[in-house]
CSV table of C-alpha atoms in Angstrom, one decimal:
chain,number,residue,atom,x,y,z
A,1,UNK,CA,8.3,-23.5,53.0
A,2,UNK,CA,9.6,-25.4,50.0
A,3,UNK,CA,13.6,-26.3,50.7
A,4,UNK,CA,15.8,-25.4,47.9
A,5,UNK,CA,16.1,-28.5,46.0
A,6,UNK,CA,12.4,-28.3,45.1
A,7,UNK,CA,12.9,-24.8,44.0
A,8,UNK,CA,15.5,-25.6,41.9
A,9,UNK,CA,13.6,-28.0,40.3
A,10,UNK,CA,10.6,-26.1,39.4
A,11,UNK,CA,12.7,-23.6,38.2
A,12,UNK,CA,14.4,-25.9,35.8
A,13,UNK,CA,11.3,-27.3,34.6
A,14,UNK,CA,10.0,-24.0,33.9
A,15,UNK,CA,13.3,-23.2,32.2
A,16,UNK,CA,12.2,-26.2,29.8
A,17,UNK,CA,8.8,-25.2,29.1
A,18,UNK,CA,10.1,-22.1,28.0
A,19,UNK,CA,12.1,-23.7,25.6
A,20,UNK,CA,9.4,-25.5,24.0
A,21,UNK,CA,7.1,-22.6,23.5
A,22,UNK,CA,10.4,-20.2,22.2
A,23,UNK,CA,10.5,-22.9,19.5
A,24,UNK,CA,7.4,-23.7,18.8
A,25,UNK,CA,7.1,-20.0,18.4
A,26,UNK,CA,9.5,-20.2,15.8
A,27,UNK,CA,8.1,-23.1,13.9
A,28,UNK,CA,4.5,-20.9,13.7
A,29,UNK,CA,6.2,-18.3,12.6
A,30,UNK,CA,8.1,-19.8,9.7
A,31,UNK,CA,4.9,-22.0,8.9
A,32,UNK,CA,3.2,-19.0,8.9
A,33,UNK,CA,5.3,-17.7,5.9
A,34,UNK,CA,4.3,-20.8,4.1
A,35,UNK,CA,1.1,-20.5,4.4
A,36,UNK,CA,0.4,-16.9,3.2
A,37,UNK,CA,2.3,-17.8,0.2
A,38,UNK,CA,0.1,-20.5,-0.6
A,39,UNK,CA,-3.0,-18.9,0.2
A,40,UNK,CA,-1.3,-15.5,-2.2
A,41,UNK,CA,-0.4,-18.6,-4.7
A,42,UNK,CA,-4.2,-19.6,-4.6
A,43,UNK,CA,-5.9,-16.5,-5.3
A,44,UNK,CA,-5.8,-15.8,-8.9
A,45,UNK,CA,-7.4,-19.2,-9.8
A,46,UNK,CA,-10.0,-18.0,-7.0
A,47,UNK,CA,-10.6,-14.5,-8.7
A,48,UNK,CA,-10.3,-16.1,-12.4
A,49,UNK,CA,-13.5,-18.6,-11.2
A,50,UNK,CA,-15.4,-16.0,-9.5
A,51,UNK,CA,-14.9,-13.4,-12.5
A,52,UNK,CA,-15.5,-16.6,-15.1
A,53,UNK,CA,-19.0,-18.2,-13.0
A,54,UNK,CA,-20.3,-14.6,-12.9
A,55,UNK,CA,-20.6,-13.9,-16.3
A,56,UNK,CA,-22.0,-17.4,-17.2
A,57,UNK,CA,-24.4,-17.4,-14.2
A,58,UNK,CA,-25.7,-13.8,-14.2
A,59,UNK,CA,-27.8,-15.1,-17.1
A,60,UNK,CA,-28.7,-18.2,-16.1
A,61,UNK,CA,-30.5,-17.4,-12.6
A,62,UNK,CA,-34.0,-18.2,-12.3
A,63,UNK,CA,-34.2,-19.7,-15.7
A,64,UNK,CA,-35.8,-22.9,-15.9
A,65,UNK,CA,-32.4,-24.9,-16.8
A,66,UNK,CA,-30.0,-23.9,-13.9
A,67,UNK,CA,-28.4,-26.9,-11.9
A,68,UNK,CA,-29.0,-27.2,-8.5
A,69,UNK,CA,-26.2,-26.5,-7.2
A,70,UNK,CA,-27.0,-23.4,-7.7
A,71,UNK,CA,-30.8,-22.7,-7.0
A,72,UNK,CA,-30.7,-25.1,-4.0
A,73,UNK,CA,-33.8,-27.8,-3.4
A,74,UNK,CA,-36.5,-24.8,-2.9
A,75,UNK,CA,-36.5,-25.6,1.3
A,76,UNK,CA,-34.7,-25.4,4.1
A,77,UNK,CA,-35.4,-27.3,6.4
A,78,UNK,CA,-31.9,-29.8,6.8
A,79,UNK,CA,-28.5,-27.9,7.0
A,80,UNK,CA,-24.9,-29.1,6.8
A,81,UNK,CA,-22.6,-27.3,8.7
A,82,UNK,CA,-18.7,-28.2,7.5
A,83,UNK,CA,-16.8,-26.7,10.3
A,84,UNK,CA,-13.1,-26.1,9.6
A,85,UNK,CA,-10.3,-26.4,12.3
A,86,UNK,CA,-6.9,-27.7,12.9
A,87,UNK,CA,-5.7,-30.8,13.4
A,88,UNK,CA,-3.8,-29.8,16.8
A,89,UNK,CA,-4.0,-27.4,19.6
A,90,UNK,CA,-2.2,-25.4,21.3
A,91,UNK,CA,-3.5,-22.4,19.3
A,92,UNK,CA,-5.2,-20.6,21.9
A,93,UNK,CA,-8.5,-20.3,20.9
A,94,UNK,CA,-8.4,-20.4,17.4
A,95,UNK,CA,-10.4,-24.2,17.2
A,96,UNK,CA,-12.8,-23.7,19.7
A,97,UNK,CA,-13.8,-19.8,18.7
A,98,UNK,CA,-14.8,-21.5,15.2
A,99,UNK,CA,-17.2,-24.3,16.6
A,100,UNK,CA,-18.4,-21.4,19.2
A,101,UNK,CA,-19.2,-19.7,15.9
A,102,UNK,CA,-20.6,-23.0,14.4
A,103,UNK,CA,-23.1,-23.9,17.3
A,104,UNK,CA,-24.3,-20.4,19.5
A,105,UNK,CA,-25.1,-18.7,15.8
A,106,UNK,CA,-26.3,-21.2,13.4
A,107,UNK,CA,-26.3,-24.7,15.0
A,108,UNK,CA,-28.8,-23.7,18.2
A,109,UNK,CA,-30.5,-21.2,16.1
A,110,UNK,CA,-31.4,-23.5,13.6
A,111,UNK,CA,-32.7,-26.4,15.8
A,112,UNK,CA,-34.4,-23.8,18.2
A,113,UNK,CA,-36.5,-23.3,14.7
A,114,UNK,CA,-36.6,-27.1,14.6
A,115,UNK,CA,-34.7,-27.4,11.5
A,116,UNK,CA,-32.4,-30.2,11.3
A,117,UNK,CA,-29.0,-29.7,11.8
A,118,UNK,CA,-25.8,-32.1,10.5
A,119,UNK,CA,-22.2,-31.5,10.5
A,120,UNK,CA,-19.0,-32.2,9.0
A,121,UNK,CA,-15.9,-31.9,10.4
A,122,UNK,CA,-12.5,-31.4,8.6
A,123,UNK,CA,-9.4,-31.1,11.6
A,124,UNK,CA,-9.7,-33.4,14.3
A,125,UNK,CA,-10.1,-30.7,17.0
A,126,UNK,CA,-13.3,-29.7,15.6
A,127,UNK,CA,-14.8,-33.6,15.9
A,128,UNK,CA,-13.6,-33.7,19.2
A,129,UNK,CA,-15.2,-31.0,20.2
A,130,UNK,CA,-18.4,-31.4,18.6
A,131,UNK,CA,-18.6,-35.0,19.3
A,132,UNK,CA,-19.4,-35.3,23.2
A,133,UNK,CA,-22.6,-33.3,22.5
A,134,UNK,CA,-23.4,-33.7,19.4
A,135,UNK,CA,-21.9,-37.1,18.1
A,136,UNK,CA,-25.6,-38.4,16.3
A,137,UNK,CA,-25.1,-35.7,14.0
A,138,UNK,CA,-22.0,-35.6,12.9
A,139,UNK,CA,-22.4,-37.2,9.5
A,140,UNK,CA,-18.7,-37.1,8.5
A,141,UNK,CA,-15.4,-36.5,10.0
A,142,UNK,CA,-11.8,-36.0,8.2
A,143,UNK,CA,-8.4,-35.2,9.1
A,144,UNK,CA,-5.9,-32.7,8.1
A,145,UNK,CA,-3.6,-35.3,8.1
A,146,UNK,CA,-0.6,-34.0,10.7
A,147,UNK,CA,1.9,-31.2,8.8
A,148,UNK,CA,1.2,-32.2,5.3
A,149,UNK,CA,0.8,-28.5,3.6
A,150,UNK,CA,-2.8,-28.2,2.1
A,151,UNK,CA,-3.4,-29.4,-1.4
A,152,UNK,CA,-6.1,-28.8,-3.6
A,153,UNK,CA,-6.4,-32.2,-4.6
A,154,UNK,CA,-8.2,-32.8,-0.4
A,155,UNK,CA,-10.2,-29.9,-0.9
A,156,UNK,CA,-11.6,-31.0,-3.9
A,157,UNK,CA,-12.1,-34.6,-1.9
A,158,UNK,CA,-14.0,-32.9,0.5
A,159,UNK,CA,-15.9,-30.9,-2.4
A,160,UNK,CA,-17.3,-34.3,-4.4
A,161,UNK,CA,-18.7,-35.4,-0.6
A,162,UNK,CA,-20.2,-32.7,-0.1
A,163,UNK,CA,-21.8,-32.9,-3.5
A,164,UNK,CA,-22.4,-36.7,-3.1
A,165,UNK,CA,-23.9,-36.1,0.1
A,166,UNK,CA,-26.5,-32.9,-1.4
A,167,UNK,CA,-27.2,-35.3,-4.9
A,168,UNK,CA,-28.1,-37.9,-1.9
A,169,UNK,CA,-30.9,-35.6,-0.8
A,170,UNK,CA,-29.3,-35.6,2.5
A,171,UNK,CA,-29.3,-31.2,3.3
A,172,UNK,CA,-31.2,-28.4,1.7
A,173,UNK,CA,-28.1,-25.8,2.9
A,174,UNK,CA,-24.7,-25.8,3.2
A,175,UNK,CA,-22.3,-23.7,5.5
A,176,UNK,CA,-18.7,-23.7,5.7
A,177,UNK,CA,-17.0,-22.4,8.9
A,178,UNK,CA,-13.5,-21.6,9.2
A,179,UNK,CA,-11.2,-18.7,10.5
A,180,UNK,CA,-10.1,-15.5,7.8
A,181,UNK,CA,-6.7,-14.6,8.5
A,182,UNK,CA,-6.6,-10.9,8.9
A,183,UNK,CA,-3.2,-10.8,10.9
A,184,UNK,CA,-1.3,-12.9,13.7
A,185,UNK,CA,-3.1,-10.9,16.6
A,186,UNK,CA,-6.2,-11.1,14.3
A,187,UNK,CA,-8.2,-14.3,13.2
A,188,UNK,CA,-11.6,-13.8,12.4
A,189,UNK,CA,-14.3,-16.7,12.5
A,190,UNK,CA,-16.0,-17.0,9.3
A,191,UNK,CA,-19.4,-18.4,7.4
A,192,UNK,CA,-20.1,-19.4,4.4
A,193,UNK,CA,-22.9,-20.1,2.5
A,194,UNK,CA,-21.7,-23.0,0.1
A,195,UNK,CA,-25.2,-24.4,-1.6
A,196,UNK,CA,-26.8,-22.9,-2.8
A,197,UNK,CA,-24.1,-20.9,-4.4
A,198,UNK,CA,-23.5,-17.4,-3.5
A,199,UNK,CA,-22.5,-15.9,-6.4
A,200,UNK,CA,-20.1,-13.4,-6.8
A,201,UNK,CA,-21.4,-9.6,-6.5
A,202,UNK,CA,-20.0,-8.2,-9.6
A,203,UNK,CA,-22.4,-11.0,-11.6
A,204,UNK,CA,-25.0,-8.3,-12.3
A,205,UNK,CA,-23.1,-5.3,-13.3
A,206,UNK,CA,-21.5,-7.6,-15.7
A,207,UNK,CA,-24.9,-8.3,-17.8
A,208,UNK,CA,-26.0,-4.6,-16.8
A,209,UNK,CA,-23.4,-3.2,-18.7
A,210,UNK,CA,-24.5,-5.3,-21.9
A,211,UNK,CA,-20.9,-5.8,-22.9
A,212,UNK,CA,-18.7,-9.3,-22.8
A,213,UNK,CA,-21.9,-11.3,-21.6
A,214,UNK,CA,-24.0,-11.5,-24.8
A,215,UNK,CA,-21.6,-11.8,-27.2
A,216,UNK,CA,-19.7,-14.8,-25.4
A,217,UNK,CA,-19.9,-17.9,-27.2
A,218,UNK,CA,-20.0,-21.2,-25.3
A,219,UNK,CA,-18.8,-24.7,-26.3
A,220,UNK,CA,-20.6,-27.0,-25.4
A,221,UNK,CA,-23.0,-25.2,-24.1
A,222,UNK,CA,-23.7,-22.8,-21.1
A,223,UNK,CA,-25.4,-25.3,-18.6
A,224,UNK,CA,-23.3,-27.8,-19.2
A,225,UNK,CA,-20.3,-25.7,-18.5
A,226,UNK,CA,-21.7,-24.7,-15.5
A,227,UNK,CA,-23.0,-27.7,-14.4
A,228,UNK,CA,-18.6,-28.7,-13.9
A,229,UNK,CA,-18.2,-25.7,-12.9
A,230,UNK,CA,-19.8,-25.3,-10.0
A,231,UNK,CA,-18.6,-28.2,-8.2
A,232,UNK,CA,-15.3,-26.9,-8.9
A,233,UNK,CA,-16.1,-23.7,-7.7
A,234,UNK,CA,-17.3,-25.4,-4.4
A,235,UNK,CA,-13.6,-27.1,-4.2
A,236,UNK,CA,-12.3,-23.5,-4.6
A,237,UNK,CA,-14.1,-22.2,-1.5
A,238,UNK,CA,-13.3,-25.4,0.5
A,239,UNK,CA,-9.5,-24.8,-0.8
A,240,UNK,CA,-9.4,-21.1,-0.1
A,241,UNK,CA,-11.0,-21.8,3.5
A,242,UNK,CA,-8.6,-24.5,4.1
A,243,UNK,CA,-5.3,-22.0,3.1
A,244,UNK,CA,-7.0,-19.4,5.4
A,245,UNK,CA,-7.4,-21.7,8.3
A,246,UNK,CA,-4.0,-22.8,7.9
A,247,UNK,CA,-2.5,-18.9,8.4
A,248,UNK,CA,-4.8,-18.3,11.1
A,249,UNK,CA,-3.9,-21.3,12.7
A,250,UNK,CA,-0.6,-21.1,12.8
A,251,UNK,CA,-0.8,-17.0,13.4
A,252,UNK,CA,-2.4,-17.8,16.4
A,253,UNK,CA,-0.5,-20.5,17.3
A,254,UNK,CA,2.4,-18.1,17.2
A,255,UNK,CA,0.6,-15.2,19.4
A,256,UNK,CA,-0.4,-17.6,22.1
A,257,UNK,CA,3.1,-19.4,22.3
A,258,UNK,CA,4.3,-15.9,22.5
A,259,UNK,CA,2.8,-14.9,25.5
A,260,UNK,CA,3.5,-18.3,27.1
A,261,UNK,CA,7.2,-17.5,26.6
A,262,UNK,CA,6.5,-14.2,28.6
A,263,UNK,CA,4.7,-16.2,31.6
A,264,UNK,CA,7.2,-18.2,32.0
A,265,UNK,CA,9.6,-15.2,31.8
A,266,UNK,CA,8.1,-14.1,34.8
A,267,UNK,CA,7.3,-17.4,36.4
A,268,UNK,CA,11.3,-17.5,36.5
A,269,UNK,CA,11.9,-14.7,37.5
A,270,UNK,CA,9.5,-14.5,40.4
A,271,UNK,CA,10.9,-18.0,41.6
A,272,UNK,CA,14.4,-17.4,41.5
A,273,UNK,CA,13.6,-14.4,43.8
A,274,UNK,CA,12.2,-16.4,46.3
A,275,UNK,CA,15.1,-19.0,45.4
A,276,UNK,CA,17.9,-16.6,46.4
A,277,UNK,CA,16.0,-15.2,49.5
A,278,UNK,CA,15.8,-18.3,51.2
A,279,UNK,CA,19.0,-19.2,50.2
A,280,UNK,CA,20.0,-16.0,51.9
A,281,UNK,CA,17.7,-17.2,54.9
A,282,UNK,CA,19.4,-20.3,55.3
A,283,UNK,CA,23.2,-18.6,55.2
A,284,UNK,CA,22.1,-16.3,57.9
A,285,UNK,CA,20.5,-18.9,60.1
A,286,UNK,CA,23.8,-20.9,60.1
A,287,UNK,CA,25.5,-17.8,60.8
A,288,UNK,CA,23.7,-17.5,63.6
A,289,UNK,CA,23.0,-20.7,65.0
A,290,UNK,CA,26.8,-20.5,65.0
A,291,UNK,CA,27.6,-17.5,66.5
A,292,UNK,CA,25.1,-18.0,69.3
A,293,UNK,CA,27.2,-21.3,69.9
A,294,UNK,CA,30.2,-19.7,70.0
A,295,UNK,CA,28.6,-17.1,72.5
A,296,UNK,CA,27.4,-19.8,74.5
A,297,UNK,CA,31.2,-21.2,75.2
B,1,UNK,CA,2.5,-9.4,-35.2
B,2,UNK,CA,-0.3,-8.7,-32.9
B,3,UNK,CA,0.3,-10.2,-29.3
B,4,UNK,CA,-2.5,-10.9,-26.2
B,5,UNK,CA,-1.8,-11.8,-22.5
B,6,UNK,CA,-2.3,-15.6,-21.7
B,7,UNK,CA,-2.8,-16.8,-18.2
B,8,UNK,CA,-2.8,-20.4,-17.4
B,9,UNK,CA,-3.4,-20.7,-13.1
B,10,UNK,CA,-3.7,-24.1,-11.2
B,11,UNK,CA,-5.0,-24.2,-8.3
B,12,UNK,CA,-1.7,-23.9,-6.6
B,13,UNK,CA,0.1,-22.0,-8.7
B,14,UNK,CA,0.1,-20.1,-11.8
B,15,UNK,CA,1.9,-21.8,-14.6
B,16,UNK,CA,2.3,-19.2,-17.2
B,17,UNK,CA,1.5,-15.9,-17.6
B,18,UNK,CA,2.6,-13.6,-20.3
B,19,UNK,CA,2.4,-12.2,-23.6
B,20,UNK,CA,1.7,-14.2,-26.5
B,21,UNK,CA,1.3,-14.7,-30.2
B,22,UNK,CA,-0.7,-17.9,-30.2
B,23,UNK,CA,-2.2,-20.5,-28.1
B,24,UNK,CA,-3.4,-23.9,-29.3
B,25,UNK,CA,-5.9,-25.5,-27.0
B,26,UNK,CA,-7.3,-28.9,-26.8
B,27,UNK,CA,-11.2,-28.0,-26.9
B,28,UNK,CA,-14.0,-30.5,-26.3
B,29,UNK,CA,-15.1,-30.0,-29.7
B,30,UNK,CA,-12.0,-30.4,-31.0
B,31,UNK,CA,-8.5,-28.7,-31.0
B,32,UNK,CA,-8.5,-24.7,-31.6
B,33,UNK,CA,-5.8,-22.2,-32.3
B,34,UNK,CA,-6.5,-18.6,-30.5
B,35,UNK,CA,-5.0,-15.7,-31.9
B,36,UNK,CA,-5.1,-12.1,-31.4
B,37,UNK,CA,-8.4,-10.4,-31.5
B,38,UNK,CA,-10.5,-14.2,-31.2
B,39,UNK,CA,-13.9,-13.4,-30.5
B,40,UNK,CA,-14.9,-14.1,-27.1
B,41,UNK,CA,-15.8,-17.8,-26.0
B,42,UNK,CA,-16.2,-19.7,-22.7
B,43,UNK,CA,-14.9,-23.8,-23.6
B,44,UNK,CA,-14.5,-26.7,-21.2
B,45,UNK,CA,-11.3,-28.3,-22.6
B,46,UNK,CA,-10.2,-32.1,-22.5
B,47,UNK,CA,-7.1,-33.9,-21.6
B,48,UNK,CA,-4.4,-32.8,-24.0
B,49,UNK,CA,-1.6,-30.5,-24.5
B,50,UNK,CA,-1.8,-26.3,-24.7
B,51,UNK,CA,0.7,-25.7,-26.6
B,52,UNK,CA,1.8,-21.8,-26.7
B,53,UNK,CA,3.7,-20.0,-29.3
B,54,UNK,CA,5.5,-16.8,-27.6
B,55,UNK,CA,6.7,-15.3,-30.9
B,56,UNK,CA,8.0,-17.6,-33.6
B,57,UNK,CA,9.8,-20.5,-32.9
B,58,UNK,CA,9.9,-20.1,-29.1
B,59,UNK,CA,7.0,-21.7,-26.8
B,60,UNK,CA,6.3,-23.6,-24.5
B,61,UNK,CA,3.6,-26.6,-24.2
B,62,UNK,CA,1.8,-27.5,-21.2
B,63,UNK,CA,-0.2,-31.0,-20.3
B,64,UNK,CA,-3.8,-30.1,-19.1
B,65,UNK,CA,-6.6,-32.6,-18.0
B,66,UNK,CA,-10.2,-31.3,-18.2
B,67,UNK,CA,-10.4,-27.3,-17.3
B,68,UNK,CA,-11.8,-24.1,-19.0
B,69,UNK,CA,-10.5,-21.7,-21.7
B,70,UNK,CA,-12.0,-17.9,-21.2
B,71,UNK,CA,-11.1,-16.2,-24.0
B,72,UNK,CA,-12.1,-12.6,-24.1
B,73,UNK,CA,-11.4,-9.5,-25.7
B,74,UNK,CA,-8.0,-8.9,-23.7
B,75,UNK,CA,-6.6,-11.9,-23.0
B,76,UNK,CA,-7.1,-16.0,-22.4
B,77,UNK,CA,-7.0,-17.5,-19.0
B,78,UNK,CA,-7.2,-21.2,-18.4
B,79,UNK,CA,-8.0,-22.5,-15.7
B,80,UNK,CA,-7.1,-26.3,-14.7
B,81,UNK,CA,-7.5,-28.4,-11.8
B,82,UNK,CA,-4.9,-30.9,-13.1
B,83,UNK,CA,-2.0,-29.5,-15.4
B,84,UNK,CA,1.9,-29.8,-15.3
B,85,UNK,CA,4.0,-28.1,-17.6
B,86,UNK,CA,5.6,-30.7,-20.2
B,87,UNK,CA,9.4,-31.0,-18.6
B,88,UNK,CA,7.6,-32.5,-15.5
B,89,UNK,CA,5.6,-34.9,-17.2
B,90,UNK,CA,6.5,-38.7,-17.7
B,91,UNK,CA,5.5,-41.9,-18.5
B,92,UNK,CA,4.8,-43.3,-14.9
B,93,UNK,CA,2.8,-40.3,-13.9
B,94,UNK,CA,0.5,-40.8,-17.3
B,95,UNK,CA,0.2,-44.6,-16.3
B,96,UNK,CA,-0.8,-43.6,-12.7
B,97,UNK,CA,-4.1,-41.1,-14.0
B,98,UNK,CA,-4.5,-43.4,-16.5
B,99,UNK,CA,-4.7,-46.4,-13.5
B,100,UNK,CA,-6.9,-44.1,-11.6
B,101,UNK,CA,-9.6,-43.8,-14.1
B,102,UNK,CA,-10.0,-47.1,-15.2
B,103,UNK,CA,-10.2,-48.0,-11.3
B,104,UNK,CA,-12.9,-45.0,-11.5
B,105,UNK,CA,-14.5,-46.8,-14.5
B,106,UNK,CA,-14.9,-50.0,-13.0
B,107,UNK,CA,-16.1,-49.1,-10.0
B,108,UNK,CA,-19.1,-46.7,-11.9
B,109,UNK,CA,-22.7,-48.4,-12.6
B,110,UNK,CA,-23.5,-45.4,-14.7
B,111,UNK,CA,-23.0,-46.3,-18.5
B,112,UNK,CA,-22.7,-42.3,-19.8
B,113,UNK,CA,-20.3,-42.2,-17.0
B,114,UNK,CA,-18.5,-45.6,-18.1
B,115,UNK,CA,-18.8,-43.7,-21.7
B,116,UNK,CA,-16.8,-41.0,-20.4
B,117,UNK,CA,-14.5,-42.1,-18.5
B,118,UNK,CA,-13.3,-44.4,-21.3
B,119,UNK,CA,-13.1,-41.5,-23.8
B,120,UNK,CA,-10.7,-39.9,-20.7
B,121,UNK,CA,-8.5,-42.9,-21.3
B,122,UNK,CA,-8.3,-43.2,-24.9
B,123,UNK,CA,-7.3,-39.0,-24.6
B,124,UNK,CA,-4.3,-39.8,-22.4
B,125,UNK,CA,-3.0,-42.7,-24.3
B,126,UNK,CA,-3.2,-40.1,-27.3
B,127,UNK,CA,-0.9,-37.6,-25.5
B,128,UNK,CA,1.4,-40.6,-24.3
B,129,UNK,CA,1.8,-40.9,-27.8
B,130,UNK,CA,2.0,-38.2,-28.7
B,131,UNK,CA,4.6,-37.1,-26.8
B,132,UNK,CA,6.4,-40.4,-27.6
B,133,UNK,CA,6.7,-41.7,-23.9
């Protein structure tokens, strides 16, 4: 039986842990806030671009003079997966359930059908986790950079490389894996087909309809607006993806602190339990060890 | 006089939005003044300054580099990856973008690309000017 001291301690320890995971609680939850007023601050440019590469694009597909981006290299036989994740744990299992997502569905699929697979990781915790099994094909690797809130200006850093890297010649398709934030209990692991471009669903009605499509005017001219536009579009995902992750992360962050703060709730109370029984087992052997001394006399 | 809804979004943020009488924007082929009732056009725009007219006398201008103007029959929306509205512009923050390129420039084989960048530079000593910074 432990003695009393080394309840006391483990007790007090607990005590502490407790502490930490009350406030880190906090600190998700206010971080939280943040970061769905970013990601409500992002979406109009999102919507605008969508709305904007519909009606140029609905024209353009299959004709002879749309970019690449956007038709993709006619095989598919190399794929880039740019998997998403935090920088930091303690988020129960919102880093891992998005590489889960990354390899069992796309990454083993793909290689059982002896396609080549490559990845990209943006958040730490998603290279560290790739890398023990699959460090060959990790072609690149960046960091979210600690607290900083997300900016644009990285997501449109990792856009150009993934660009650079598909002008290279170096994948046929590219996915982008991250969480959606649906609510704090609720983060759901997402893909996304980045190259070729998916293009927004409304793009056919649009030209259907007969209205704003043929009469638009373009300066300079339509292929060349879309040939900047789509690598800014391609930012935008990245960017939205990034805002998302960021919720989700710290929604999830702030679920699984929560319940830590309950376990050790009960870890305390269970302990001092057994603390004040055998406290209460010691004062009653004393008693009697003296009383059956006195009796002895 | 006639008024249409203008929308100017950043990534980030949106910078304006709101109803106005006329919007003058810096287009690649050269500046253009959108009123009511424009017929529709999709433009890439250069570096430069929007400048907006609310009603007359009142407005507001804002700095833009590179972005697209989507005017249609209800309203204009630009949409920028790099903008700040004037009152947060200065002089260092020009000479920094203007730093940036012509590190970008140097650092470029490609001679169209050289081409362009250099035309990026000439554009933002223009709006230094012109703003008188």
């Amino acid at each position: 039986m432990a003695s009393l001291k080394d309840l006391r301690n483990r007790i007090t320890s607990v005590k502490a842990t407790q502490k930490i995971t009350k406030a880190m609680q906090m600190v998700a939850a206010a971080k939280l806030r943040r970061a769905q007023m970013a990601a409500e601050a992002g979406r109009p440019f999102a919507e605008k671009m969508a709305a904007v590469l519909g009606n140029l694009a609905g024209n353009l597909v299959g004709g002879a003079g749309a970019p690449r981006l956007l038709t993709g290299t006619g095989s598919d036989q190399t794929h880039l997966l740019v998997v998403c994740t935090g920088d930091r744990g303690l988020c129960g299992a919102f880093n891992s359930s998005i590489v889960r997502m990354a390899l069992r569905e796309h990454a083993q699929k793909l290689m059982a059908e002896g396609k080549t697979v490559k990845f990209m990781t943006v958040g730490k915790k998603g290279f560290d986790l790739l890398r023990r099994q699959y460090r060959d094909q990790i072609v690149e690797s960046m960091d979210i950079r600690g607290n900083r809130p997300v900016d644009y200006a990285f997501a449109s850093e990792i856009a150009e490389k993934i660009v650079a890297r598909y002008d290279a010649g170096e994948f046929d398709v590219a996915t982008l894996f991250y969480s959606e934030f649906r609510s704090v209990i609720s983060q759901i692991p997402t893909a996304q087909r980045l190259i070729p471009a998916e293009l927004p669903a409304n793009s056919g009605q649009e030209t259907a309809k007969g209205g704003g499509t043929a009469a638009l005017e373009f300066e300079p001219s339509e292929e060349a607006i879309l040939q900047t536009l789509l690598p800014q579009n391609l930012a935008v995902q990245v960017y939205r993806a990034l805002l998302e992750n960021a919720a989700s992360e710290q929604g999830a962050r702030m679920s699984a602190m929560d319940s830590a703060t309950r376990n050790a709730g009960e870890m305390i109370k269970k302990q001092t339990l057994v603390y004040n029984r055998t406290r209460q087992a010691m004062i009653t052997k004393e008693l009697i060890e003296i009383i059956s001394g006195a009796e002895a006399l | 006089m006639a008024t249409f809804h203008f929308d100017f979004v950043g990534p980030e943020r949106t910078l304006y939005s709101g109803e106005v009488n006329a919007v003058q924007l810096p287009g690649i082929e050269g500046e253009m003044t959108v009123m009511a009732g424009h017929a529709p056009v999709i433009t890439s725009l250069r570096v430069g300054v929007i400048v907006v007219t609310e009603s007359a006398g009142t407005g507001k201008r804002i700095y833009v580099r590179g972005g697209f103007a989507d005017i249609g029959p209800t309203g204009v929306t630009v949409l920028a990856e790099r903008a700040a509205p004037i009152e947060e512009l200065n002089a260092a923050s020009l000479d920094r973008d203007i730093d940036a390129i012509q590190l970008q420039r140097d650092a470029t084989e490609d001679l169209q690309r050289r081409e362009e960048l250099n035309a990026q530079i000439v554009q933002l000593q223009e709006t230094k000017n012109l703003l008188k910074l």
